[in-house]
XYZ file of C-alpha atoms in Angstrom:
719
model
C 17.875 -3.171 68.823
C 21.028 -2.101 70.808
C 23.525 0.755 70.087
C 26.116 -2.506 68.985
C 23.528 -3.617 65.784
C 22.673 -0.511 65.292
C 25.737 0.759 64.530
C 26.934 -2.186 62.898
C 23.929 -1.722 60.164
C 24.795 1.567 59.758
C 28.277 0.940 58.885
C 27.070 -1.799 56.464
C 24.499 0.800 54.943
C 27.349 3.205 54.210
C 29.401 0.785 52.685
C 26.726 -0.444 50.235
C 25.986 2.675 49.398
C 29.909 3.581 48.715
C 30.459 0.433 46.855
C 26.802 1.623 44.684
C 28.207 4.838 44.091
C 31.752 3.886 42.935
C 30.061 0.879 40.666
C 28.192 4.369 39.126
C 31.132 6.200 38.714
C 33.631 4.424 36.597
C 36.086 5.908 35.100
C 37.056 5.346 31.164
C 39.848 4.182 30.323
C 42.231 6.913 29.413
C 43.254 5.061 25.610
C 39.733 4.088 24.908
C 38.792 7.734 25.926
C 41.228 9.151 23.099
C 39.804 6.765 20.839
C 35.916 7.520 21.514
C 36.799 11.271 20.944
C 38.910 10.927 17.884
C 36.272 8.549 16.796
C 33.445 11.473 17.658
C 35.747 13.718 15.408
C 35.064 12.031 12.133
C 31.092 11.934 12.726
C 28.686 14.053 11.424
C 26.222 14.659 14.464
C 23.491 17.045 13.385
C 20.879 15.842 16.589
C 24.334 16.280 19.131
C 23.335 13.519 20.286
C 26.878 12.913 21.815
C 27.546 16.081 23.006
C 27.681 14.366 26.846
C 30.416 12.642 25.909
C 32.905 14.953 28.091
C 34.783 14.264 31.439
C 35.963 10.551 32.338
C 32.774 9.214 34.189
C 31.428 6.266 31.806
C 27.913 6.165 33.162
C 27.725 9.855 31.787
C 28.646 9.215 27.958
C 25.463 7.943 26.373
C 25.967 4.794 24.427
C 28.804 3.834 26.163
C 29.353 0.523 28.756
C 32.468 -0.165 30.679
C 33.938 -2.974 32.280
C 33.710 -2.486 36.353
C 37.117 -2.595 37.397
C 39.234 -1.556 34.698
C 37.017 0.951 32.708
C 37.678 -0.496 29.275
C 34.862 -0.078 26.934
C 32.698 -3.374 26.140
C 29.895 -2.037 24.472
C 28.881 0.854 22.355
C 25.418 1.335 21.317
C 24.758 4.460 19.268
C 21.356 2.973 17.015
C 18.882 5.556 15.996
C 20.985 9.117 16.422
C 20.977 10.242 12.855
C 25.169 9.571 12.407
C 27.213 9.987 9.478
C 30.849 10.465 8.178
C 33.399 8.090 8.955
C 34.519 5.742 11.229
C 37.661 6.482 12.190
C 40.432 3.949 12.664
C 41.249 4.379 16.150
C 37.505 3.322 16.882
C 39.610 -0.274 16.612
C 42.009 0.370 19.165
C 38.922 -0.569 21.367
C 40.300 -4.183 21.885
C 38.173 -4.968 24.670
C 35.319 -4.181 22.233
C 32.298 -6.924 22.789
C 29.211 -4.980 21.029
C 28.960 -2.492 18.296
C 25.538 -1.457 17.588
C 25.165 1.474 14.686
C 22.069 0.914 13.381
C 19.519 2.994 12.218
C 21.536 5.696 11.150
C 22.936 7.312 7.707
C 26.688 5.706 7.591
C 27.741 5.529 3.556
C 31.235 4.414 4.364
C 32.715 0.877 3.633
C 32.227 -1.424 6.625
C 35.964 -0.653 8.538
C 38.461 -3.380 7.615
C 40.277 -2.661 10.572
C 37.177 -4.101 12.565
C 38.743 -7.632 11.810
C 41.017 -6.655 15.193
C 38.429 -6.169 17.756
C 39.089 -10.105 18.656
C 36.525 -9.485 21.435
C 33.123 -8.763 19.086
C 30.581 -11.079 19.841
C 27.475 -8.772 18.347
C 28.178 -6.578 15.564
C 24.479 -4.270 14.343
C 25.590 -2.233 11.590
C 21.746 -2.570 9.954
C 19.557 0.542 8.306
C 22.544 2.149 6.845
C 23.758 2.698 3.642
C 27.215 0.764 4.072
C 28.892 -0.451 0.440
C 31.498 -2.474 -0.655
C 30.602 -5.856 0.588
C 31.719 -7.884 3.770
C 35.618 -7.382 4.492
C 37.492 -10.953 4.589
C 39.460 -9.258 8.154
C 35.554 -9.929 9.383
C 36.679 -13.706 9.222
C 39.003 -13.308 12.526
C 36.169 -12.781 14.454
C 35.890 -16.495 16.178
C 33.720 -15.238 19.023
C 31.204 -13.594 17.085
C 27.390 -14.619 17.933
C 25.479 -12.175 16.093
C 26.295 -10.677 12.358
C 23.435 -8.290 11.919
C 24.067 -5.974 8.285
C 20.424 -6.092 7.027
C 19.151 -2.822 5.005
C 21.837 -1.842 3.593
C 21.316 -1.961 0.038
C 24.463 -0.561 -1.667
C 26.636 -3.501 0.251
C 26.516 -5.757 -2.575
C 29.253 -8.628 -3.858
C 29.078 -12.028 -2.992
C 28.247 -13.523 0.009
C 32.118 -14.396 1.677
C 32.811 -18.179 1.242
C 33.709 -18.235 4.423
C 30.353 -17.156 6.194
C 29.769 -20.279 7.755
C 33.017 -21.284 9.110
C 34.681 -18.378 10.793
C 32.756 -18.851 13.817
C 31.714 -21.817 15.854
C 29.629 -19.515 17.986
C 27.680 -17.682 15.580
C 23.850 -17.614 15.985
C 22.249 -15.345 14.036
C 23.032 -13.951 10.307
C 20.891 -11.104 9.284
C 22.180 -10.410 5.868
C 18.715 -9.073 4.436
C 18.124 -6.273 1.862
C 21.632 -5.654 0.591
C 21.686 -6.552 -2.796
C 23.963 -9.889 -2.456
C 23.998 -11.921 -5.335
C 25.282 -15.241 -6.053
C 24.313 -18.458 -4.505
C 24.421 -19.344 -0.463
C 27.846 -20.733 0.080
C 28.200 -23.990 1.192
C 29.551 -23.466 4.324
C 26.420 -22.167 5.609
C 24.334 -25.140 5.679
C 26.275 -26.949 7.913
C 27.033 -24.160 10.493
C 25.440 -26.367 13.726
C 25.912 -23.290 16.141
C 23.135 -21.097 13.571
C 19.800 -20.683 14.412
C 18.702 -17.362 12.948
C 19.308 -16.822 8.983
C 17.482 -13.720 7.217
C 18.990 -13.400 3.777
C 15.561 -12.051 2.467
C 15.261 -9.396 -0.460
C 18.518 -9.782 -2.035
C 19.402 -11.145 -5.362
C 20.688 -14.860 -4.385
C 20.382 -17.538 -6.785
C 20.924 -21.292 -7.136
C 18.743 -24.482 -6.545
C 17.217 -24.366 -2.864
C 18.498 -26.320 -0.956
C 18.279 -28.205 2.650
C 19.745 -26.947 5.626
C 21.433 -29.193 8.007
C 21.267 -27.392 11.387
C 18.232 -26.795 13.181
C 16.832 -23.278 12.560
C 14.296 -21.324 14.657
C 14.186 -18.500 11.969
C 14.729 -19.039 8.380
C 13.794 -16.405 5.868
C 14.765 -16.569 2.049
C 11.765 -14.916 0.652
C 12.453 -12.420 -2.465
C 15.365 -13.782 -3.924
C 15.639 -15.862 -7.337
C 16.053 -19.154 -5.954
C 15.175 -22.076 -8.323
C 14.324 -26.205 -7.460
C 11.437 -27.867 -5.754
C 10.571 -26.982 -1.822
C 13.127 -29.111 0.881
C 11.439 -30.769 4.055
C 13.963 -28.943 6.132
C 14.019 -32.050 8.253
C 17.045 -31.170 10.534
C 14.482 -28.176 12.312
C 11.348 -29.932 11.981
C 11.264 -29.760 15.937
C 12.827 -26.126 16.085
C 11.527 -24.144 13.195
C 8.897 -21.066 14.111
C 9.245 -18.894 10.793
C 9.737 -19.996 7.458
C 9.751 -17.379 4.901
C 10.481 -18.665 1.126
C 8.273 -16.425 -0.644
C 8.733 -14.111 -3.696
C 11.327 -17.048 -5.378
C 10.604 -19.063 -8.639
C 10.050 -22.792 -6.389
C 8.293 -25.179 -8.657
C 6.634 -28.278 -7.846
C 3.962 -29.546 -5.542
C 3.495 -28.884 -1.532
C 5.366 -31.670 0.068
C 3.056 -33.407 2.996
C 6.383 -33.235 5.036
C 5.746 -29.261 5.094
C 2.756 -29.653 7.683
C 5.248 -31.423 10.074
C 7.045 -28.788 11.880
C 6.169 -28.942 15.842
C 6.708 -25.133 16.569
C 5.982 -23.417 13.103
C 4.102 -20.270 13.884
C 4.574 -18.064 10.407
C 4.885 -20.117 6.794
C 5.200 -17.505 3.808
C 5.339 -19.487 0.486
C 3.665 -16.685 -1.550
C 4.642 -15.594 -5.222
C 6.344 -18.882 -6.510
C 5.414 -21.219 -9.072
C 3.948 -23.841 -6.915
C 1.590 -26.207 -8.568
C -0.804 -29.024 -7.951
C -3.424 -30.241 -5.264
C -2.752 -29.883 -1.744
C -2.584 -33.375 0.156
C -6.154 -33.345 1.396
C -5.132 -34.903 4.457
C -2.336 -32.107 4.916
C -3.131 -30.217 8.397
C -0.966 -27.820 9.973
C -0.470 -27.453 13.506
C -2.645 -25.704 15.858
C 0.346 -23.476 16.561
C 0.562 -22.063 13.129
C -0.620 -18.143 12.886
C 0.217 -16.971 10.106
C -0.317 -19.065 6.189
C 0.421 -17.403 3.324
C 0.117 -19.368 0.117
C -0.998 -16.791 -2.358
C -0.309 -15.802 -6.035
C 0.864 -19.382 -7.093
C -0.838 -21.958 -9.274
C -2.180 -24.699 -6.463
C -5.349 -26.326 -7.744
C -8.027 -28.260 -6.740
C -10.039 -28.345 -3.470
C -9.046 -26.233 -0.724
C -8.235 -28.990 1.950
C -11.304 -29.253 4.188
C -9.415 -28.854 7.166
C -5.882 -26.946 6.671
C -4.999 -26.650 10.207
C -5.654 -27.785 13.879
C -7.390 -25.227 16.410
C -7.959 -25.222 19.697
C -10.037 -22.197 21.822
C -6.559 -20.576 22.233
C -4.510 -21.163 19.352
C -5.102 -21.344 15.309
C -4.707 -19.172 12.311
C -4.773 -15.525 12.559
C -4.014 -14.940 8.715
C -4.704 -17.287 5.968
C -3.828 -15.895 2.466
C -5.087 -18.386 -0.553
C -5.547 -16.074 -3.185
C -4.093 -15.641 -6.702
C -4.471 -19.416 -7.382
C -6.237 -21.893 -8.989
C -8.229 -23.273 -6.250
C -12.018 -24.562 -7.384
C -14.948 -26.103 -5.193
C -16.715 -24.400 -2.577
C -15.176 -22.815 0.456
C -14.840 -25.391 3.019
C -17.336 -25.416 5.937
C -14.332 -26.177 8.443
C -12.708 -22.531 7.759
C -16.007 -21.122 9.742
C -14.168 -23.494 12.667
C -10.736 -21.120 12.843
C -12.270 -19.332 16.004
C -9.292 -17.383 15.875
C -8.877 -16.107 12.522
C -8.567 -12.014 11.632
C -7.987 -12.032 7.979
C -9.295 -14.323 5.037
C -8.113 -13.678 1.841
C -9.295 -16.719 -0.865
C -9.690 -13.708 -4.310
C -8.666 -14.441 -7.358
C -9.478 -18.267 -7.275
C -12.285 -20.651 -9.196
C -14.348 -20.931 -5.950
C -17.969 -21.189 -6.570
C -21.081 -21.968 -4.398
C -21.956 -19.758 -1.703
C -20.390 -17.959 0.995
C -20.518 -20.187 4.058
C -23.732 -19.449 6.130
C -21.988 -19.707 9.620
C -19.108 -17.104 8.638
C -20.009 -15.110 11.531
C -18.812 -17.539 13.905
C -15.565 -15.660 13.154
C -15.969 -13.023 15.543
C -12.240 -12.023 15.470
C -12.718 -11.551 11.732
C -11.379 -8.258 10.438
C -10.752 -8.666 6.414
C -12.535 -10.803 4.261
C -10.985 -10.672 0.565
C -13.367 -13.353 -1.444
C -13.447 -11.551 -4.415
C -13.002 -12.491 -7.951
C -14.310 -15.721 -7.841
C -17.701 -17.360 -9.338
C -19.621 -17.617 -5.841
C -23.700 -17.087 -6.091
C -26.275 -16.865 -3.583
C -26.594 -14.044 -0.940
C -24.554 -12.163 1.500
C -25.082 -14.537 4.515
C -27.260 -12.560 7.605
C -24.801 -14.411 9.991
C -22.000 -12.034 8.843
C -23.181 -9.195 11.190
C -21.345 -11.712 14.191
C -18.090 -10.354 12.081
C -18.792 -7.082 14.273
C -14.838 -6.507 14.182
C -15.114 -6.034 10.295
C -12.353 -3.512 8.530
C -12.988 -4.486 4.927
C -15.688 -6.769 3.117
C -14.273 -7.615 -0.166
C -16.717 -8.956 -2.292
C -16.674 -8.126 -5.745
C -16.443 -9.654 -9.123
C -18.940 -13.066 -8.145
C -22.246 -13.691 -8.960
C -23.628 -12.723 -5.684
C -27.652 -11.182 -5.883
C -29.995 -10.240 -3.326
C -30.644 -6.749 -1.737
C -28.279 -4.874 0.643
C -29.125 -6.137 3.964
C -30.818 -3.426 6.415
C -29.063 -5.321 9.703
C -25.387 -4.746 7.949
C -25.659 -1.362 10.094
C -24.221 -3.536 12.811
C -20.791 -3.227 11.203
C -20.061 0.171 12.128
C -16.187 0.064 12.073
C -16.348 -1.264 8.542
C -14.270 0.878 6.322
C -14.473 -0.716 2.872
C -17.138 -2.139 1.482
C -16.801 -3.331 -2.011
C -19.456 -5.586 -3.855
C -19.224 -4.324 -7.276
C -19.810 -6.484 -10.085
C -22.250 -8.674 -8.918
C -25.980 -8.474 -9.288
C -27.249 -6.768 -5.884
C -30.611 -5.086 -6.586
C -32.769 -2.580 -4.601
C -31.938 0.347 -3.039
C -29.435 1.537 -0.407
C -30.867 0.975 2.965
C -31.207 4.193 5.044
C -30.034 1.864 7.919
C -26.690 1.737 6.342
C -25.977 5.262 8.188
C -24.713 3.267 10.846
C -21.666 2.317 9.024
C -20.282 5.380 10.101
C -16.405 4.534 9.240
C -16.911 3.782 6.030
C -14.022 5.337 3.864
C -13.720 3.331 0.520
C -17.249 2.218 -0.948
C -17.636 0.447 -4.266
C -21.269 -0.553 -5.436
C -20.393 -0.383 -8.969
C -21.958 -2.920 -12.200
C -24.978 -3.812 -10.322
C -28.555 -3.601 -10.619
C -29.034 -1.326 -7.631
C -31.965 1.400 -8.114
C -33.646 4.120 -6.387
C -32.467 7.529 -5.252
C -29.337 9.176 -2.760
C -30.792 9.015 0.692
C -29.214 10.580 3.730
C -28.039 7.708 4.872
C -24.752 8.382 2.525
C -23.873 11.506 4.485
C -23.403 9.763 7.873
C -20.208 8.140 5.995
C -18.257 11.414 7.158
C -14.713 9.874 6.336
C -15.668 8.813 2.643
C -12.555 9.078 0.278
C -13.666 6.713 -2.575
C -17.349 6.217 -3.859
C -18.426 4.349 -6.982
C -22.054 3.946 -7.683
C -21.326 3.576 -11.431
C -22.811 1.177 -13.871
C -26.339 0.646 -11.961
C -30.266 2.068 -12.146
C -30.027 5.273 -9.650
C -32.185 8.036 -10.462
C -33.341 11.197 -9.122
C -31.677 14.678 -8.426
C -28.538 14.469 -7.517
C -28.521 15.838 -3.988
C -27.451 19.212 -2.393
C -24.981 17.398 -0.114
C -23.116 15.603 -2.689
C -19.819 17.271 -2.789
C -19.980 18.035 1.131
C -17.719 14.898 2.054
C -14.510 16.645 3.843
C -12.031 13.583 2.899
C -13.531 12.617 -0.263
C -11.141 12.050 -3.127
C -13.020 9.750 -5.655
C -16.902 10.249 -6.935
C -18.144 8.153 -9.546
C -21.928 8.077 -10.254
C -21.725 7.267 -14.020
C -23.863 5.363 -15.976
C -26.645 5.993 -14.144
C -30.282 7.873 -15.010
C -29.451 10.840 -12.644
C -31.286 13.741 -13.288
C -31.803 17.262 -12.493
C -29.167 19.857 -12.140
C -25.721 19.379 -10.745
C -25.217 20.648 -7.379
C -22.996 23.237 -6.236
C -19.498 22.845 -4.733
C -19.243 23.033 -0.908
C -15.568 24.344 -1.259
C -15.374 24.147 2.442
C -16.550 20.572 2.387
C -14.326 19.273 -0.218
C -10.918 20.239 1.108
C -8.443 17.462 -0.684
C -10.257 18.393 -4.254
C -9.176 21.714 -3.685
C -5.593 21.254 -1.618
C -3.830 17.652 -1.774
C -1.289 17.136 -4.646
C -0.730 13.694 -5.742
C 1.050 12.007 -8.391
C -0.763 9.259 -9.974
C 0.558 7.113 -12.700
C -2.629 5.850 -14.503
C -3.894 7.232 -17.304
C -7.548 8.868 -18.006
C -9.433 5.587 -19.953
C -11.820 3.363 -18.980
C -9.976 1.737 -16.223
C -9.204 4.428 -13.988
C -13.071 3.831 -12.605
C -11.237 0.253 -11.673
C -10.403 0.403 -8.424
C -9.781 -2.135 -6.055
C -8.354 -1.318 -2.377
C -5.307 -3.651 -1.586
C -5.081 -4.418 1.981
C -1.759 -4.909 3.390
C -1.796 -6.899 6.729
C 1.159 -6.503 9.523
C 1.333 -9.381 12.159
C 3.085 -7.882 15.543
C 5.082 -10.378 17.601
C 1.818 -11.004 19.759
C 0.025 -12.173 16.931
C -2.562 -8.782 16.765
C -3.030 -7.812 13.108
C -2.597 -4.015 11.766
C -4.364 -3.370 8.541
C -3.412 -0.654 6.089
C -5.048 -0.204 2.369
C -3.428 1.499 -0.829
C -5.744 4.071 -2.001
C -4.134 4.723 -5.681
C -7.312 6.211 -7.380
C -6.821 9.400 -9.162
C -8.604 12.501 -7.558
C -11.637 12.968 -9.903
C -15.794 13.513 -10.125
C -17.264 11.395 -13.186
C -21.140 11.967 -13.376
C -20.914 10.578 -16.930
C -23.937 9.102 -18.686
C -26.765 10.168 -17.033
C -29.471 12.641 -17.514
C -28.061 15.684 -16.141
C -29.129 19.016 -17.710
C -28.598 22.689 -16.682
C -25.373 24.830 -16.362
C -22.187 23.151 -15.083
C -21.512 24.784 -11.521
C -18.344 27.341 -12.164
C -16.956 25.720 -8.285
C -16.153 22.537 -9.943
C -13.801 24.448 -11.967
C -12.331 26.133 -9.232
C -10.815 22.734 -7.603
C -7.365 23.080 -8.258
C -6.800 19.490 -6.776
C -9.110 17.818 -8.891
C -7.192 15.349 -11.497
C -10.087 14.051 -14.028
C -13.220 15.439 -14.402
C -15.837 13.535 -16.652
C -19.391 15.209 -17.216
C -19.555 13.502 -21.021
C -22.945 11.962 -22.864
C -25.333 14.491 -20.492
C -28.013 17.475 -21.401
C -25.276 20.039 -19.959
C -25.903 23.666 -21.291
C -24.358 27.077 -20.761
C -20.680 28.265 -21.452
C -17.577 26.868 -20.637
C -15.401 28.785 -17.431
C -11.926 28.976 -17.853
C -9.927 25.718 -16.734
C -6.299 27.974 -15.700
C -7.211 27.224 -11.541
C -7.149 22.959 -12.045
C -3.515 23.219 -12.079
C -3.765 19.039 -11.170
C -6.096 18.267 -13.970
C -4.856 15.409 -15.940
C -7.982 14.328 -18.030
C -11.289 16.654 -18.672
C -14.377 15.212 -20.502
C -17.216 17.283 -21.533
C -18.181 15.618 -24.770
C -21.522 14.844 -25.719
C -23.578 17.720 -24.197
C -24.830 21.204 -25.280
C -22.204 23.445 -24.322
C -22.043 26.705 -26.004
C -19.819 29.857 -26.275
C -16.145 30.389 -27.183
C -13.359 28.180 -25.799
C -12.079 29.435 -22.725
C -8.700 31.273 -22.957
C -4.751 29.779 -22.644
C -4.195 26.404 -21.515
C -0.983 26.032 -21.605
C -0.165 26.687 -18.061
C -1.835 23.167 -17.379
C 1.031 20.868 -17.683
C 0.081 17.531 -16.695
C -3.483 17.612 -18.933
C -2.901 14.949 -21.635
C -6.461 13.820 -22.500
C -9.238 16.996 -23.423
C -12.110 15.764 -24.846
C -14.975 18.816 -25.680
C -16.218 17.300 -28.862
C -20.119 17.183 -30.064
C -21.313 20.294 -28.180
C -22.304 23.652 -29.890
C -19.177 25.459 -29.096
C -18.212 28.674 -31.496
C -15.636 31.040 -32.209
C -12.405 30.956 -33.180
C -9.422 29.122 -31.063
C -5.904 30.509 -31.938
C -2.837 27.888 -31.567
C -1.382 30.092 -28.866
C -4.147 29.154 -26.626
C -2.278 25.789 -26.371
C -5.229 23.296 -27.426
C -3.122 22.545 -30.590
C -1.730 19.366 -28.824
C -5.157 17.777 -28.515
C -6.235 16.588 -31.962
C -9.952 15.805 -32.226
C -10.626 17.420 -28.609
C -13.183 19.644 -30.874
C -15.148 17.143 -33.671
C -19.044 17.688 -34.182
C -18.772 21.592 -33.025
C -19.623 22.827 -36.554
C -19.284 26.272 -35.960
C -16.119 26.431 -34.058
C -12.877 27.460 -36.109
C -9.460 25.675 -34.848
C -6.481 27.926 -36.652
C -3.818 25.951 -38.411
C -0.339 26.737 -38.905
C -1.287 28.569 -42.484
C -3.998 30.643 -40.445
C -6.965 29.327 -41.764
C -9.440 27.272 -39.914
C -8.411 23.679 -39.898
C -11.308 22.261 -42.255
C -9.937 25.234 -44.657
C -12.312 28.106 -44.041
C -11.245 31.570 -43.907
C -12.115 33.042 -40.712
C -13.756 36.151 -41.117
C -12.764 38.135 -38.103
C -10.321 36.196 -35.452
C -12.018 37.461 -32.617
C -15.586 36.013 -33.443
C -15.639 33.156 -35.935
C -19.006 34.060 -36.762
C -20.283 37.588 -35.540
C -23.827 35.809 -35.033
C -22.314 33.181 -32.440
C -23.308 35.631 -29.484
C -26.406 33.930 -30.413
C -26.518 31.480 -27.291
C -28.127 27.747 -27.968
C -29.102 25.130 -30.703
C -31.932 27.481 -31.921
C -30.146 30.264 -32.347
C -27.646 28.720 -34.438
C -30.160 26.619 -36.261
C -31.732 30.413 -37.155
C -28.361 31.349 -38.252
C -27.786 28.438 -40.591
C -31.446 28.836 -42.364
C -30.717 32.034 -43.469
C -27.374 30.802 -44.636
C -27.029 27.508 -46.107
C -29.568 25.446 -47.256
C -32.078 23.166 -44.850
C -29.679 20.144 -45.326
C -26.877 22.279 -43.198
C -29.780 23.268 -40.909
C -30.631 19.581 -40.120
C -26.842 18.939 -39.537
C -26.247 21.584 -37.103
C -29.354 21.031 -35.323
C -28.587 17.535 -35.040
C -25.116 18.065 -33.603
C -26.364 20.721 -30.760
C -28.967 18.520 -29.491
C -27.373 15.628 -26.921
C -30.429 13.530 -27.110
C -30.261 13.446 -30.685
C -26.780 12.809 -31.207
C -27.006 10.277 -28.330
C -29.252 8.527 -30.289
C -27.398 8.938 -33.677
C -24.003 7.540 -32.056
C -25.511 4.539 -30.021
C -27.133 3.387 -33.191
C -23.781 3.459 -35.250
C -21.880 1.567 -32.453
C-alpha cells in the first residue's frame, strides 16, 4: 500500500468516526427538552428512572429517541418504570412524536385529551395502568395511527367510541382487553380493512356475534357477554392464526366451516353453550396447536380424527373436558405425537384407556377424570416419561398400582381416587420422587404404609382415605418438609399416633393461608386444577392450584393411646380430625393453634378437664368434643358457649348456663370441679363413682358412653 492510499483510508476512517460520533450526540430540540422536563416534574418516579434526563444529548435520556438532523423527539418509551402522577399538558407540545409507550406503570389519571394534537402519532401503548374515563373523542384526529394499545386498564370503562373503526385507514392493531368496556361492537370496526389484530377480550361487551369483513390475523373476543351462533369468519380463512371466543354465551352447534382456516394455530371456544355432535368429518389443519372446546354441552362421540398431524406439526394442547361426549376415547388420539396436554375429564366416556397411550412421549398432563372408564391403567403409560400430572379419579378403573410406574420420575400429581384399585402401594413407587399431590382415596387398597412414601420429599398433599390400609402409623408420618394436608381417615390403622417432628413439618407451624371452604365432609374432596400456558414457541408450562386446607385427618381408624402434645403446638394447622378412634388421656390447651378453623375429637375416650380459654381462636368455627369422658366445670368466660352441642355425650361435664347452673339444670357443687371424684381418671373410675352414687342403670349409661368401641357400635346401629 502506497503512502497516498494510506492517507486516503486514514482520512476516510476519521470522517466515518466523526459522523458516528455526531450521530450519537444529537441535541434535543430546546422546545422538546422544555416540554419533557415539565412532563417529568408532574411525575412520581420512586425508582428514579429518569434521573439522567439532564444535559442536551438525546442519547443519554433514557427512553427518548430523537430525529437525527432536527433533534425533535419522535419516540418516548417509559414502560415498566413504576411511574405515576399526571401527564403534564406540555407533553402534547412534542408535535413530532410518532410513538408513546407508557405501558406497565401506575398511572391513574384520565387519558390525556391533548393526545389528539399529536397528529404524527403512529403508536400509542398505555396498557397495564389504571387510566379511567373512557377514550377521548380527540383521538379520532390521529389519522396516521397504526396501533392503539390500551389493554389492562380496568377502570377505563364506558362505550367503545362509534368512530373507532373509521378514524384511521392505517390502523392495524387495536388492543382494548380488560378495560371494562360495555355495549356492543361499533359497526365501523367490522369493515376496517387495515385491521389485522383485534383484542376486545375480558370486557362487558354484548350483542349478537357477527362476522367481520376484514382478514384478521388475531381475534380475541373472549370473556364478554356475546350471544348468537358461531360465524364462519370467511374473510379470514387464509390469514387467521388465533381465534378466542371463550367464556361468552354462544349457542348452536360447531359449524363445519370452523375447520377451514388454513393458518389457524389457536382455537378457544370454551365456556359457551355449544351443543350437539361434532361433524364426524370435521378435521382441523395440522397447523392447529391449541384446541379448547371445554365447558360446553357438546355430545356424541369424539371424532375419530380431530386434527391432521405430521412428524413436526400437530396439536400440542387438546381440551374437550366438561362436555357430554360419550363412547370410547378414539384410538387416533394416540397418533397426535406432538400432544403435551390432554384434558377429557367430566364427560360420559366409557371403555378402556387406549393401550397405545404411551406413544405420546411428549405428553405432560393427562386428565381423564370423572368419566366411566374401566379396565386398568395401561402398562404403556410409562412411555409418557415426561408426565407432570396423571389425573384418573372418579372412574371405574381397577387392578393394582404397577411397580413399573416408578419410571414416571418427574410426576408431580397422581390422583387415582374414587376407583376400584386394589393391592398395596408398591415399594418401587419410591422412584416417583417428584410427587407433590397424591390422592389414592376411595379405593380398595390395603397393606401398611411402607417406606416408599418417605422418598416423596416434596409431598404437599396426601390422601389415603376410605381404603383398607392397616398396621401401625410409621414414625416418619409427620416428617415431610412441605406437607400441608394429610388424610388417612376411614381405614384400619392401629397403634399410637406418632410424635410430631417439628423440624420437618414446617408448614404446619409457620405458613398462614386464608381458605374459604368450611370444614365439612367436602374438605376431603380435593382436585388439583392444572393450568397450562402455551408460549409463542408452542412450549407448555404447567402450574396447579392447591386450595385444600392445612390439616390432618386420622378419623375413623383404630388408633389408641394419648394424642401427642406436639399436634397442639402447630400454629399453622387449620383443621384436625381425630374422631371415631380409641384415644384416651387428657386434652392439652388449644391456645397455640392460632390458625385453627375446625377440630373434631369426638367419639373417643378422652377424659379430664376441658382446657382453658379459647376466646383467642378467632377463626375457630367448628368444635366437636362430643361423646368422650370429659368432666369438670366449664364457665362461660372460657369461650366455649359459641359451639352448641360440642360437648354432648359427656355426662360428667357441667357447662355453665347464663343463670349460673349447668345447662342440664344441675347445680354444680364446686365451680372448680364439678365432681370431686373427677380426678379419678378413665371410664372405670367414673363407673365406680356412679356405682356408689346412683342405681345400676346410671352406671350402665356412663360406662357405655365412655367406651369408644361400644359407643361406635351403638351409634352405627342407630344410623
